[in-house]
Amino acid sequence: MKNIIRIVLIFGFSKALLLGQGILSADIEQKVDVLLSQMTFAEKIGQMTQFSGINEDYEALVRKGQIGSFLNVIGAEETNRIQKIAVEESRLGIPLVIGLDVIHGYRTIFPIPLAASASWDTVLIRKAAEIAAKEAASAGIHWTFAPMVDIARDARWGRIAEGAGEDPFLGAAVARAQVLGFQGEDLSDPLTLLACAKHYVGYGAAEGGRDYNTVDVSERTLREIYLPPFKAAVDAGVGTLMSAFNEIGGVPTSANQFTLRTILKGEWGFNGFVVSDWNSIGELVAHGIAKDRLEAGVKGLTAGIDMDMEGRCYTSDMEALVADEILSEELINDAVRRILRIKFYLGLFEHPYIDENIQKELILHRDHIQTALDLARESIVLLKNEKSVLPLNRKKLNSIALIGPLANDKDSPLGTWRCQGRQEDVVTVYEGLKNKFGDDVKIIYVKGCDVKNNSCSGFDKAIKAVQKADVVVMVMGESADMSGEAASRADLNLPGVQAELINAIAETNKPIVLVLMNGRPITLSNIESKVSAIVEAWQLGIQHGNAVADVLVGDVNPSGKLTATFPRTVGQIPIHYNHKNSGRPNISLDKFTSKYIDLPSSPLYPFGYGLSYTEFKYTGIEVENNRLAPSDELVVNINVKNAGSCDGVEIVQFYIRDLVGSVTRPVKELKGFQRVSLKAGELKTVQFRIPVRNLGAYDLDMNYTVEPGEFSIMVGGNSIDGLTTTVEVVRLK
Ligand code: NOJ
């Protein structure tokens, strides 16, 4: 049922969810039509315009009903003040919708999204989004420019930090959780936020990993890899999408009728609205497909962008184009209708203001901080643990040498897009260890070097501290400004002289525990053999140090698993687990196979990888029915045993491979996962029930189909190791 708008009377349902199913409310549609019929051309264009910040000129425009939205206006008092002008002083009293980048928390800052995705815990991710929404909404924000659901297969791209990594299935699950978390059951609840799935689409495939750069992906790759998280967001009822900065094969996504009109508003029946990215319509001029802003505006609008963020391309000059029949007024009416519809869903007409007292109770609420700690703990990934150097043996420990530029840094844990996060709220690793040990263990902290500069003058002091201590913990990585927007890197080694400092300290022969803080996968081949343990701690938000300390001493058994591949070297990029086999897979020593002559093709740490302080053993994979029709459910059971001596959580992953099809298929595709808690010694049978429909692919005509034939199945603790079996899909008679 394509592109058919169903209008019903809605009682007691989640309106946002129904919106995701293409079902509209008759009552709201009627109100939108009445309002639209009263609007002048300038007022319509106004609704389609979003500006950043407030000044007197903007206030005057609000009074005239010529601005529909702001971003970067913060605080309940300020948002209420400007809203009052819109509601009480403009001719039609249409409320403003106020947006902000609330990405991983408002004031209570959670782990950066890439880190949070490593928890594979969609329940907790949803809860974090719900808290972020509550805090931001209490400060007068209605709309967040999140979740970022861009798939990223290139760690050079700084914005990999903002998403859920490289996999479309996991990306879709996280997108759904975030949308439901931000928007809640009912968007008109004043403590929810309108969500915005961004950046539509393909932004993560920027050539060379350079931000804003050209993208050229096939329709197949778009549909298989980049679109699924957006589709999941739409199905979950997301009210808005943001178009991206990049082009795809010659057509900028902010002027792309195929992705915006044909797929999003056509095939998917999306009834919310699309906002451009910051001046991305204006940038159509630099892209070279529009001669000026007016032409850019026409292209953006025609493609399906309903609101122009800071582009000044949707202007009253368009009226003449409508008069000359160059532009259809119906396009403008459709855009305004969508924006008004969402404003009604938000309940802004009934309650345009926020109670200015709520924020005091909500911001940094005790429960919010606890959730930030819970998610931080689950986001940590243990990458290496030679001779079980971790957890630190508390009983035998008298002193720790804590070395590294990030060990007591209050800024980096906040990561990119820290919204209203403050350094004063942050617990560093140094503070976390102090909180943990009090005076029982001496912590000798020496910075040793900076993140970025090349001075080695602090090395001697660091080495002396190490010589006096039982254990060495080094906290190193990237500062917060080294990932996120406009922060692509060409070299992914530890920046500055951090690797040199590790080498210098390794000479002391003391076992080194390396705690990494970074916003992307980094390359570790040059130091990996020098350290005994590697704890990937990303940028974990305000509870960073407490979570790291919990893991170091074993109060928390690490359970995170990588959601983006760690390459051996930057030359392997793009590298991702779900690659194609090629005609010459590198399975023999044959020279003429797809490989590098100077390095293995395999990554240092694969997708889905992460260690635990215990050991999980997989046995007895069993398929309930290995001949299946496309309408069946595939049921696979597997035994997972905690064979170690401490309790733990295992993220059990389910992969498939379609062995022969009409088009080539990836060597592995994630189709399911479960977080399973196991007490020491405990065995559980884990069951996956996967609709066979989900095993399909786009055929030569780009129709999604499950083709008959054999599929191999692998279930395990990462994308490389697991138990395998096969099933056959048969055609229905
Ligand atoms: C540009 C970024 O690309 C986008 O993610 C963000 O939401 C907007 N600026 C607004 O700040």
XYZ file of C-alpha atoms and ligand atoms in Angstrom:
744
model
C 0.000 0.000 0.000
C 2.168 2.833 -1.294
C 1.674 6.490 -0.729
C -1.887 6.288 0.505
C -2.689 8.551 3.370
C -5.123 6.956 5.749
C -7.055 9.373 7.886
C -8.875 8.091 10.931
C -10.292 9.346 14.166
C -7.631 8.616 16.737
C -8.586 7.803 20.293
C -6.115 6.676 22.877
C -3.412 5.463 20.465
C 0.143 6.664 20.294
C -0.269 9.319 17.626
C 3.418 9.274 16.763
C 3.379 5.542 16.163
C 0.311 5.849 13.987
C 2.065 8.620 12.086
C 4.840 6.078 11.428
C 2.237 3.745 9.941
C 0.945 6.462 7.653
C -2.249 6.976 9.660
C -3.292 10.554 10.246
C -5.753 12.099 12.645
C -8.871 13.487 10.944
C -9.216 16.114 13.640
C -5.683 17.424 13.173
C -5.920 17.374 9.378
C -9.022 19.503 9.567
C -7.382 22.032 11.874
C -4.348 22.189 9.564
C -6.559 22.869 6.543
C -8.463 25.631 8.288
C -5.256 27.343 9.323
C -3.604 26.918 5.952
C -6.562 28.515 4.189
C -6.077 31.672 6.261
C -2.353 32.094 5.627
C -0.691 34.640 3.360
C 2.197 33.613 1.141
C 4.685 35.303 3.464
C 3.253 33.482 6.481
C 3.558 30.172 4.677
C 7.187 30.827 3.791
C 7.681 31.886 7.407
C 6.578 28.491 8.675
C 9.160 26.940 6.378
C 11.967 29.057 7.793
C 14.253 28.248 10.704
C 16.831 30.625 12.156
C 19.521 30.187 14.791
C 19.440 32.387 17.905
C 17.278 35.441 18.527
C 17.806 39.118 17.751
C 15.490 42.111 17.363
C 15.034 41.600 13.638
C 13.967 38.021 14.207
C 11.572 39.091 16.936
C 9.941 41.468 14.471
C 9.605 38.655 11.948
C 8.049 36.383 14.586
C 5.524 39.142 15.296
C 4.659 39.151 11.592
C 4.278 35.351 11.596
C 7.289 34.991 9.334
C 9.439 32.538 11.284
C 8.235 29.034 12.055
C 11.154 27.682 14.032
C 14.368 28.490 15.878
C 17.363 26.484 16.839
C 19.890 27.287 19.531
C 17.455 29.241 21.690
C 17.841 27.780 25.153
C 16.218 28.119 28.557
C 12.579 27.997 29.626
C 12.380 31.761 30.225
C 13.842 32.652 26.841
C 11.839 30.123 24.856
C 8.630 31.175 26.615
C 9.406 34.824 25.892
C 9.814 34.313 22.147
C 6.893 31.868 22.050
C 4.687 34.503 23.637
C 5.430 36.864 20.760
C 4.509 34.173 18.221
C 1.350 33.069 19.995
C 0.038 36.345 21.351
C 1.313 38.970 18.936
C 1.290 37.345 15.496
C -1.867 37.452 13.356
C -2.615 33.720 13.414
C -0.845 32.869 16.677
C 0.966 29.848 15.272
C 3.456 28.608 17.877
C 7.155 28.201 17.140
C 8.883 24.846 17.269
C 12.256 25.212 18.956
C 15.068 22.815 18.134
C 18.462 21.971 19.565
C 21.148 19.330 19.129
C 20.346 17.166 22.138
C 22.477 14.264 21.019
C 23.604 12.306 24.068
C 21.989 14.201 26.879
C 20.999 17.751 27.712
C 22.787 18.491 30.998
C 23.133 14.896 32.190
C 25.574 13.788 29.520
C 25.538 10.122 28.532
C 28.183 8.233 26.548
C 28.631 9.444 22.967
C 26.307 7.500 20.635
C 29.059 5.253 19.223
C 29.940 4.219 22.772
C 26.313 3.721 23.796
C 25.772 1.494 20.767
C 28.564 -0.772 22.060
C 26.211 -1.678 24.913
C 23.778 -3.196 22.382
C 21.259 -2.351 25.078
C 18.319 -0.784 23.302
C 16.323 -0.608 26.533
C 18.929 1.540 28.247
C 19.591 3.593 25.112
C 15.875 4.350 24.958
C 15.869 5.330 28.624
C 18.818 7.695 28.095
C 16.978 9.377 25.206
C 13.881 9.691 27.378
C 15.900 11.427 30.095
C 17.587 13.719 27.588
C 14.125 14.621 26.313
C 12.797 15.352 29.795
C 15.677 17.638 30.710
C 15.702 19.484 27.377
C 11.931 19.842 27.251
C 11.915 21.287 30.758
C 14.272 23.962 29.411
C 11.843 24.898 26.653
C 13.156 22.733 23.808
C 10.594 20.945 21.627
C 12.718 19.240 19.040
C 16.073 17.481 18.977
C 18.225 16.993 15.893
C 18.751 13.387 16.838
C 19.131 10.499 16.419
C 21.956 10.535 13.919
C 21.429 7.222 12.177
C 24.141 7.426 9.529
C 25.941 4.149 8.946
C 29.695 4.731 9.068
C 32.227 2.330 7.608
C 35.110 4.745 7.693
C 36.704 5.600 11.015
C 38.440 8.623 9.547
C 35.054 10.320 9.409
C 34.747 12.233 12.678
C 30.986 11.896 12.775
C 31.224 8.149 13.289
C 31.144 9.231 16.970
C 27.540 10.393 16.603
C 26.007 7.174 15.326
C 25.660 3.478 16.080
C 28.522 2.261 13.901
C 28.680 0.202 10.744
C 25.773 -2.197 10.783
C 22.313 -1.474 9.334
C 20.477 -4.016 11.515
C 21.939 -2.765 14.775
C 21.663 0.798 13.464
C 17.950 0.269 12.862
C 17.422 -1.190 16.344
C 19.224 1.730 17.978
C 17.387 4.270 15.792
C 14.036 2.813 16.860
C 15.021 2.889 20.520
C 16.168 6.495 20.327
C 13.063 7.713 18.497
C 10.808 5.983 21.026
C 12.915 7.388 23.846
C 12.818 10.986 22.651
C 9.220 11.054 21.457
C 7.671 8.788 24.091
C 4.190 7.387 23.710
C 2.592 10.733 23.078
C 4.362 13.648 21.470
C 1.983 16.108 23.087
C 3.381 15.215 26.508
C 5.315 18.403 27.343
C 8.276 16.375 28.583
C 8.978 14.618 25.287
C 10.942 15.850 22.285
C 10.166 15.653 18.615
C 12.971 13.548 17.090
C 14.802 14.073 13.810
C 16.527 11.201 12.015
C 19.569 12.589 10.251
C 21.416 13.017 7.917
C 19.288 11.726 5.078
C 21.146 10.012 3.440
C 24.503 8.364 2.766
C 26.451 11.080 4.618
C 28.679 8.466 6.298
C 30.006 7.296 2.938
C 31.990 10.499 2.330
C 34.960 9.783 0.061
C 38.191 9.472 2.005
C 36.261 9.872 5.243
C 36.462 13.645 4.766
C 33.471 15.423 6.217
C 31.018 17.002 3.741
C 32.756 15.197 0.867
C 31.232 13.569 -2.211
C 29.345 10.274 -1.908
C 28.762 7.846 -4.737
C 26.876 4.751 -3.661
C 24.627 2.520 -5.739
C 20.901 2.317 -5.129
C 21.500 -1.213 -3.825
C 24.022 -0.082 -1.223
C 21.736 2.774 -0.305
C 18.804 0.442 0.238
C 20.757 -2.306 1.979
C 23.123 -0.304 4.126
C 22.271 3.367 4.497
C 18.478 3.476 4.392
C 17.404 0.798 6.933
C 17.994 2.901 10.079
C 15.976 5.763 8.554
C 13.174 3.380 7.662
C 13.215 2.065 11.221
C 12.992 5.633 12.537
C 10.042 6.366 10.231
C 8.289 3.158 11.303
C 8.817 4.153 14.931
C 6.953 7.381 14.207
C 9.784 9.888 13.916
C 8.240 13.284 13.196
C 11.096 14.785 11.186
C 14.135 13.967 9.094
C 17.104 16.166 8.238
C 18.576 16.146 4.760
C 22.343 15.897 4.479
C 25.228 17.941 3.093
C 26.540 15.335 0.668
C 25.647 14.512 -2.888
C 24.986 10.978 -4.097
C 26.180 10.284 -7.601
C 25.832 13.860 -8.790
C 22.655 14.799 -6.940
C 22.964 16.590 -3.590
C 20.763 14.982 -0.950
C 19.201 18.357 -0.226
C 17.860 18.413 -3.792
C 17.299 14.716 -4.227
C 13.812 13.903 -5.454
C 14.557 10.192 -5.561
C 15.533 9.812 -1.909
C 13.138 12.436 -0.522
C 10.014 12.181 -2.648
C 10.165 8.746 -4.243
C 11.476 6.775 -1.267
C 10.744 8.745 1.919
C 7.459 10.464 1.153
C 6.373 7.962 -1.514
C 7.367 4.386 -0.741
C 7.525 4.886 3.005
C 4.532 7.205 3.239
C 6.303 9.618 5.623
C 3.884 12.291 6.812
C 6.169 14.346 9.030
C 8.438 17.082 7.684
C 11.996 17.323 6.402
C 14.329 20.076 7.569
C 17.510 20.864 5.655
C 20.849 20.720 7.388
C 22.441 24.067 8.183
C 22.370 25.974 4.861
C 22.451 22.715 2.927
C 19.931 24.179 0.468
C 22.090 27.299 0.077
C 25.065 25.022 -0.568
C 23.411 23.764 -3.738
C 25.074 26.837 -5.276
C 28.555 25.613 -4.252
C 27.651 22.096 -5.373
C 27.074 23.697 -8.755
C 23.440 22.788 -9.365
C 21.879 26.184 -8.672
C 22.956 29.627 -9.851
C 21.673 31.467 -6.774
C 19.769 30.985 -3.515
C 16.393 31.359 -5.144
C 17.092 28.598 -7.623
C 18.546 26.520 -4.788
C 15.325 27.100 -2.842
C 13.213 25.910 -5.740
C 15.338 22.778 -6.068
C 15.242 22.055 -2.328
C 11.494 22.543 -2.130
C 10.791 20.558 -5.273
C 12.883 17.707 -3.925
C 10.840 17.677 -0.722
C 12.600 19.756 1.914
C 9.897 21.412 3.954
C 11.910 23.644 6.268
C 15.066 25.580 5.447
C 17.582 25.680 8.312
C 19.573 28.916 8.183
C 19.725 28.868 4.395
C 17.595 31.942 3.569
C 16.568 30.202 0.369
C 12.834 30.011 1.041
C 11.791 33.636 0.656
C 8.871 35.737 -0.516
C 10.660 35.999 -3.880
C 9.146 32.603 -4.552
C 5.746 34.267 -4.908
C 6.668 35.625 -8.335
C 7.737 32.125 -9.393
C 4.354 30.813 -8.339
C 2.640 33.603 -10.294
C 4.711 32.681 -13.360
C 3.814 29.005 -12.839
C 7.488 28.070 -12.449
C 6.790 26.801 -8.941
C 3.584 25.165 -7.830
C 1.944 26.631 -4.725
C 0.827 23.101 -3.892
C 4.467 22.266 -3.060
C 4.485 25.104 -0.564
C 1.105 24.115 0.864
C 2.301 20.545 1.304
C 5.405 21.684 3.189
C 3.404 24.003 5.459
C 0.764 21.353 6.035
C 3.446 18.933 7.229
C 4.987 21.479 9.583
C 1.629 22.523 11.042
C 0.629 18.879 11.432
C 3.671 18.212 13.579
C 3.049 21.368 15.623
C -0.423 20.016 16.372
C 0.987 16.617 17.289
C 3.321 18.353 19.686
C 0.338 19.982 21.359
C 1.945 23.393 20.919
C -1.369 25.063 20.119
C -2.854 23.855 23.440
C 0.209 24.348 25.639
C 2.763 26.582 23.920
C 4.693 27.372 27.115
C 6.759 25.267 29.478
C 6.434 25.546 33.240
C 9.629 27.358 34.194
C 9.907 25.547 37.511
C 10.136 21.986 36.262
C 13.723 22.230 35.111
C 15.008 22.679 38.658
C 13.576 19.311 39.654
C 14.669 17.488 36.545
C 18.087 18.669 35.486
C 20.780 16.298 36.809
C 18.183 14.341 38.778
C 19.724 11.523 40.819
C 18.037 8.884 38.648
C 19.403 10.515 35.518
C 22.947 10.360 36.842
C 22.428 6.701 37.755
C 21.292 5.916 34.204
C 24.325 7.775 32.856
C 26.491 5.521 35.035
C 24.645 2.356 33.975
C 25.019 3.156 30.295
C 28.659 4.182 30.712
C 29.445 0.850 32.377
C 27.765 -1.105 29.590
C 29.482 0.917 26.838
C 33.006 -0.091 27.841
C 34.646 -2.715 25.606
C 37.521 -4.849 26.869
C 39.799 -5.357 23.865
C 42.738 -7.159 25.409
C 43.442 -8.797 28.766
C 46.697 -10.735 28.697
C 47.287 -13.079 31.620
C 44.122 -11.707 33.209
C 45.910 -8.567 34.365
C 42.427 -7.158 34.858
C 40.516 -6.860 37.075
C 43.097 -5.296 39.361
C 43.630 -7.341 42.456
C 42.310 -5.018 45.124
C 43.770 -6.982 48.003
C 47.310 -6.839 46.724
C 47.177 -3.297 45.444
C 48.993 -0.521 47.283
C 49.674 1.991 44.549
C 48.688 2.823 40.982
C 50.680 5.000 38.609
C 48.015 6.817 36.633
C 49.586 8.263 33.515
C 48.323 10.102 30.485
C 46.884 13.374 29.236
C 43.273 12.249 29.589
C 43.489 10.682 33.062
C 42.213 13.767 34.818
C 40.683 15.619 31.889
C 37.203 16.948 32.547
C 36.481 17.994 29.017
C 36.980 14.903 26.855
C 34.421 12.645 28.585
C 31.720 15.068 27.396
C 32.592 14.214 23.786
C 31.154 15.945 20.760
C 27.750 17.733 20.932
C 27.784 18.017 24.723
C 24.753 20.340 24.709
C 24.517 21.913 28.188
C 26.991 19.452 29.709
C 29.502 21.039 32.044
C 32.984 20.051 33.048
C 32.048 20.502 36.700
C 29.639 17.540 36.379
C 32.286 15.192 35.002
C 34.028 12.466 36.999
C 37.476 11.809 35.513
C 39.288 8.480 35.717
C 41.516 9.937 38.434
C 38.478 10.976 40.446
C 36.758 7.668 39.749
C 39.719 5.751 41.160
C 39.836 8.077 44.174
C 36.120 7.491 44.744
C 36.742 3.771 44.533
C 39.786 3.458 46.758
C 39.678 6.438 49.085
C 42.971 6.364 50.990
C 43.432 2.604 50.662
C 45.441 2.814 47.471
C 47.915 5.519 46.570
C 47.265 7.020 43.172
C 50.302 8.687 41.687
C 49.005 10.766 38.831
C 51.366 12.160 36.176
C 50.140 13.566 32.886
C 53.298 12.584 30.970
C 52.409 14.399 27.752
C 49.614 16.268 25.996
C 47.157 14.737 23.570
C 48.284 16.737 20.584
C 51.663 18.425 21.015
C 54.987 16.667 20.603
C 56.765 17.525 23.822
C 58.361 14.618 25.679
C 59.421 16.722 28.637
C 56.999 14.960 30.990
C 58.230 11.446 30.213
C 60.875 11.200 32.978
C 58.441 12.144 35.702
C 55.975 9.580 34.398
C 58.617 6.834 34.330
C 59.630 7.644 37.921
C 56.015 7.375 39.047
C 55.716 4.026 37.305
C 58.805 2.698 39.049
C 57.220 3.433 42.432
C 53.840 1.798 41.691
C 52.403 -1.731 41.621
C 50.373 -1.187 38.451
C 50.357 1.247 35.558
C 47.103 2.605 34.171
C 47.535 4.858 31.147
C 44.596 6.966 29.938
C 45.117 8.076 26.375
C 43.339 8.807 23.148
C 41.722 11.737 21.436
C 40.475 14.974 22.886
C 36.778 15.667 22.352
C 37.392 18.088 19.483
C 39.080 15.345 17.440
C 35.820 13.626 16.529
C 32.362 14.862 15.601
C 31.493 17.313 12.852
C 34.368 18.696 10.752
C 36.848 16.519 12.644
C 37.978 13.896 10.157
C 41.440 12.436 10.625
C 43.784 10.978 8.008
C 45.980 9.283 10.613
C 44.238 7.149 13.216
C 47.172 6.390 15.495
C 47.214 7.841 18.983
C 47.910 11.525 18.350
C 50.981 13.443 19.536
C 53.643 11.508 21.449
C 51.279 9.235 23.343
C 52.581 6.093 21.595
C 56.140 7.145 22.417
C 55.178 7.512 26.059
C 53.686 4.007 26.052
C 56.904 2.686 24.508
C 59.024 4.486 27.116
C 56.947 3.100 29.973
C 56.902 -0.398 28.480
C 60.686 -0.417 28.956
C 60.108 -0.586 32.714
C 58.548 -4.034 32.139
C 55.600 -3.223 34.369
C 52.308 -4.500 32.946
C 50.408 -1.615 31.405
C 46.653 -1.243 31.441
C 45.698 1.113 28.627
C 42.382 2.925 28.997
C 41.398 4.449 25.676
C 39.236 7.512 25.233
C 38.295 8.218 21.666
C 35.341 9.069 19.465
C 36.079 6.520 16.737
C 37.995 3.315 16.126
C 41.684 4.141 16.210
C 44.677 2.144 14.974
C 46.613 0.402 17.716
C 49.006 -1.919 15.873
C 52.019 0.171 16.894
C 51.364 -0.157 20.629
C 49.081 -3.165 21.040
C 51.898 -5.587 21.903
C 53.365 -3.165 24.466
C 50.376 -3.212 26.776
C 48.812 -6.044 28.747
C 45.246 -4.835 28.731
C 43.188 -2.436 26.632
C 39.951 -0.987 27.941
C 38.030 0.942 25.276
C 36.262 3.606 27.296
C 35.305 6.062 24.535
C 33.874 9.289 25.909
C 31.412 8.160 28.497
C 29.786 11.379 29.661
C 29.592 12.730 33.171
C 30.015 9.363 34.913
C 33.060 8.437 32.840
C 35.560 7.952 35.659
C 33.258 6.022 37.966
C 32.379 3.568 35.192
C 36.033 3.049 34.252
C 37.006 2.490 37.895
C 34.193 -0.056 38.290
C 35.535 -2.030 35.343
C 39.191 -1.769 36.352
C 38.565 -3.342 39.746
C 35.946 -5.815 38.530
C 32.928 -4.361 40.312
C 31.499 -4.359 36.824
C 32.343 -7.126 34.387
C 32.742 -5.481 30.950
C 30.174 -6.577 28.373
C 30.375 -4.053 25.512
C 31.039 -5.216 21.960
C 32.401 -3.117 19.111
C 29.900 -1.718 16.660
C 32.596 -0.484 14.286
C 35.603 -2.443 13.084
C 39.054 -1.494 14.407
C 41.444 -1.607 11.429
C 45.105 -2.564 11.758
C 46.047 0.465 9.745
C 44.307 3.331 8.047
C 45.177 1.792 4.651
C 42.564 -0.944 5.212
C 39.727 1.589 5.324
C 36.896 1.259 4.396
C 36.727 -1.968 6.380
C 33.564 -3.586 7.690
C 32.508 -7.107 8.587
C 29.647 -7.348 6.086
C 31.796 -7.098 2.974
C 31.245 -9.104 -0.197
C 33.186 -12.258 -0.969
C 34.585 -11.053 -4.350
C 35.485 -13.480 -7.105
C 38.862 -14.097 -5.499
C 38.454 -14.317 -1.774
C 41.697 -14.566 0.166
C 41.274 -18.104 1.486
C 44.536 -19.566 0.176
C 48.130 -18.443 -0.169
C 47.517 -17.754 -3.844
C 48.987 -14.422 -4.857
C 46.092 -13.541 -7.135
C 43.464 -13.170 -4.441
C 41.901 -10.093 -2.918
C 44.396 -9.052 -0.260
C 47.240 -6.715 0.679
C 50.815 -7.875 0.177
C 52.016 -6.104 3.297
C 49.293 -6.881 5.860
C 46.437 -9.310 6.462
C 43.060 -8.088 5.243
C 41.483 -8.896 8.592
C 40.971 -6.134 11.148
C 42.730 -5.820 14.488
C 39.404 -6.112 16.306
C 36.300 -7.122 14.375
C 32.740 -5.890 14.599
C 30.920 -7.426 17.548
C 34.137 -8.104 19.444
C 34.646 -7.562 23.164
C 36.074 -9.611 26.033
C 34.750 -10.322 29.497
C 36.354 -11.268 32.811
C 34.587 -14.580 32.418
C 34.458 -16.962 29.483
C 31.379 -17.880 27.469
C 31.170 -21.248 25.753
C 28.747 -21.936 22.908
C 27.457 -25.452 22.217
C 24.598 -27.258 20.511
C 23.361 -24.938 17.794
C 20.045 -26.333 16.616
C 17.550 -25.254 13.990
C 13.932 -26.178 14.700
C 12.977 -26.392 11.045
C 15.636 -26.261 8.379
C 13.281 -26.124 5.392
C 11.402 -22.884 5.496
C 8.929 -20.940 3.412
C 9.367 -17.157 3.101
C 6.359 -16.656 5.385
C 7.814 -18.871 8.161
C 9.822 -18.030 11.216
C 13.355 -19.352 11.528
C 13.919 -20.682 15.050
C 17.463 -21.340 16.219
C 18.476 -22.483 19.714
C 21.978 -22.396 21.102
C 23.455 -23.124 24.520
C 25.600 -20.432 26.056
C 27.480 -21.250 29.229
C 29.345 -18.955 31.563
C 32.379 -21.187 32.032
C 34.307 -18.785 34.225
C 34.180 -17.837 37.850
C 32.344 -14.525 37.802
C 28.901 -13.425 36.632
C 28.715 -11.746 33.268
C 26.647 -10.531 30.359
C 27.195 -11.882 26.863
C 25.898 -10.224 23.718
C 24.914 -13.193 21.583
C 24.956 -12.331 17.901
C 23.092 -14.010 15.045
C 24.489 -13.755 11.517
C 23.364 -15.181 8.184
C 24.792 -15.591 4.728
C 22.689 -16.102 1.643
C 24.940 -18.540 -0.185
C 23.669 -18.243 -3.755
C 21.384 -15.527 -5.057
C 20.599 -13.506 -8.143
C 22.834 -10.747 -6.745
C 25.938 -11.034 -4.569
C 25.380 -11.001 -0.818
C 27.666 -10.046 2.087
C 29.729 -12.800 3.713
C 27.834 -12.112 6.922
C 24.802 -10.066 7.927
C 23.677 -9.463 11.491
C 20.004 -10.395 11.846
C 19.560 -10.659 15.586
C 21.230 -10.164 18.968
C 20.436 -10.649 22.622
C 22.061 -9.470 25.824
C 22.162 -12.510 28.075
C 23.064 -12.400 31.783
C 24.736 -15.527 33.081
C 25.826 -16.304 36.612
C 29.177 -18.059 36.997
C 28.685 -21.643 35.824
C 25.201 -21.001 34.473
C 24.020 -22.332 31.100
C 21.109 -20.861 29.163
C 19.511 -21.903 25.930
C 19.188 -18.769 23.868
C 16.505 -18.757 21.226
C 16.370 -16.597 18.110
C 13.090 -16.330 16.227
C 13.742 -14.545 12.956
C 11.026 -13.995 10.347
C 12.335 -15.542 7.109
C 11.185 -12.319 5.446
C 14.109 -10.601 7.162
C 16.622 -12.754 5.276
C 15.767 -11.143 1.958
C 17.580 -8.778 -0.350
C 16.907 -6.483 -3.278
C 16.828 -8.435 -6.533
C 17.991 -7.256 -9.943
C 14.847 -5.150 -10.305
C 15.336 -3.683 -6.836
C 12.376 -5.556 -5.379
C 12.892 -6.840 -1.848
C 12.601 -10.653 -2.035
C 13.625 -13.751 -0.161
C 15.076 -15.997 -2.807
C 14.894 -19.742 -2.301
C 18.156 -21.513 -1.530
C 20.613 -22.260 1.218
C 21.561 -19.858 3.980
C 24.360 -20.407 6.432
C 23.824 -19.284 9.994
C 26.401 -18.344 12.576
C 25.735 -17.591 16.222
C 28.512 -16.389 18.493
C 30.082 -13.670 20.576
C 31.473 -11.633 17.661
C 31.341 -11.454 13.864
C 34.218 -13.908 13.370
C 33.797 -16.751 15.854
C 30.662 -18.770 16.270
C 28.854 -22.019 15.681
C 27.376 -22.549 12.255
C 24.553 -24.447 10.653
C 22.491 -24.133 7.498
C 18.855 -23.794 6.528
C 17.063 -23.893 3.234
C 14.371 -21.537 2.072
C 11.980 -23.221 -0.308
C 9.513 -21.687 -2.722
C 5.858 -21.905 -1.734
C 3.873 -24.277 -3.921
C 24.992 20.885 11.250
C 25.052 19.425 11.564
O 25.439 18.708 10.422
C 23.734 18.860 12.077
O 23.949 17.554 12.518
C 23.177 19.714 13.172
O 21.974 19.166 13.647
C 22.956 21.128 12.631
N 24.234 21.671 12.205
C 22.321 22.050 13.664
O 23.201 22.340 14.664
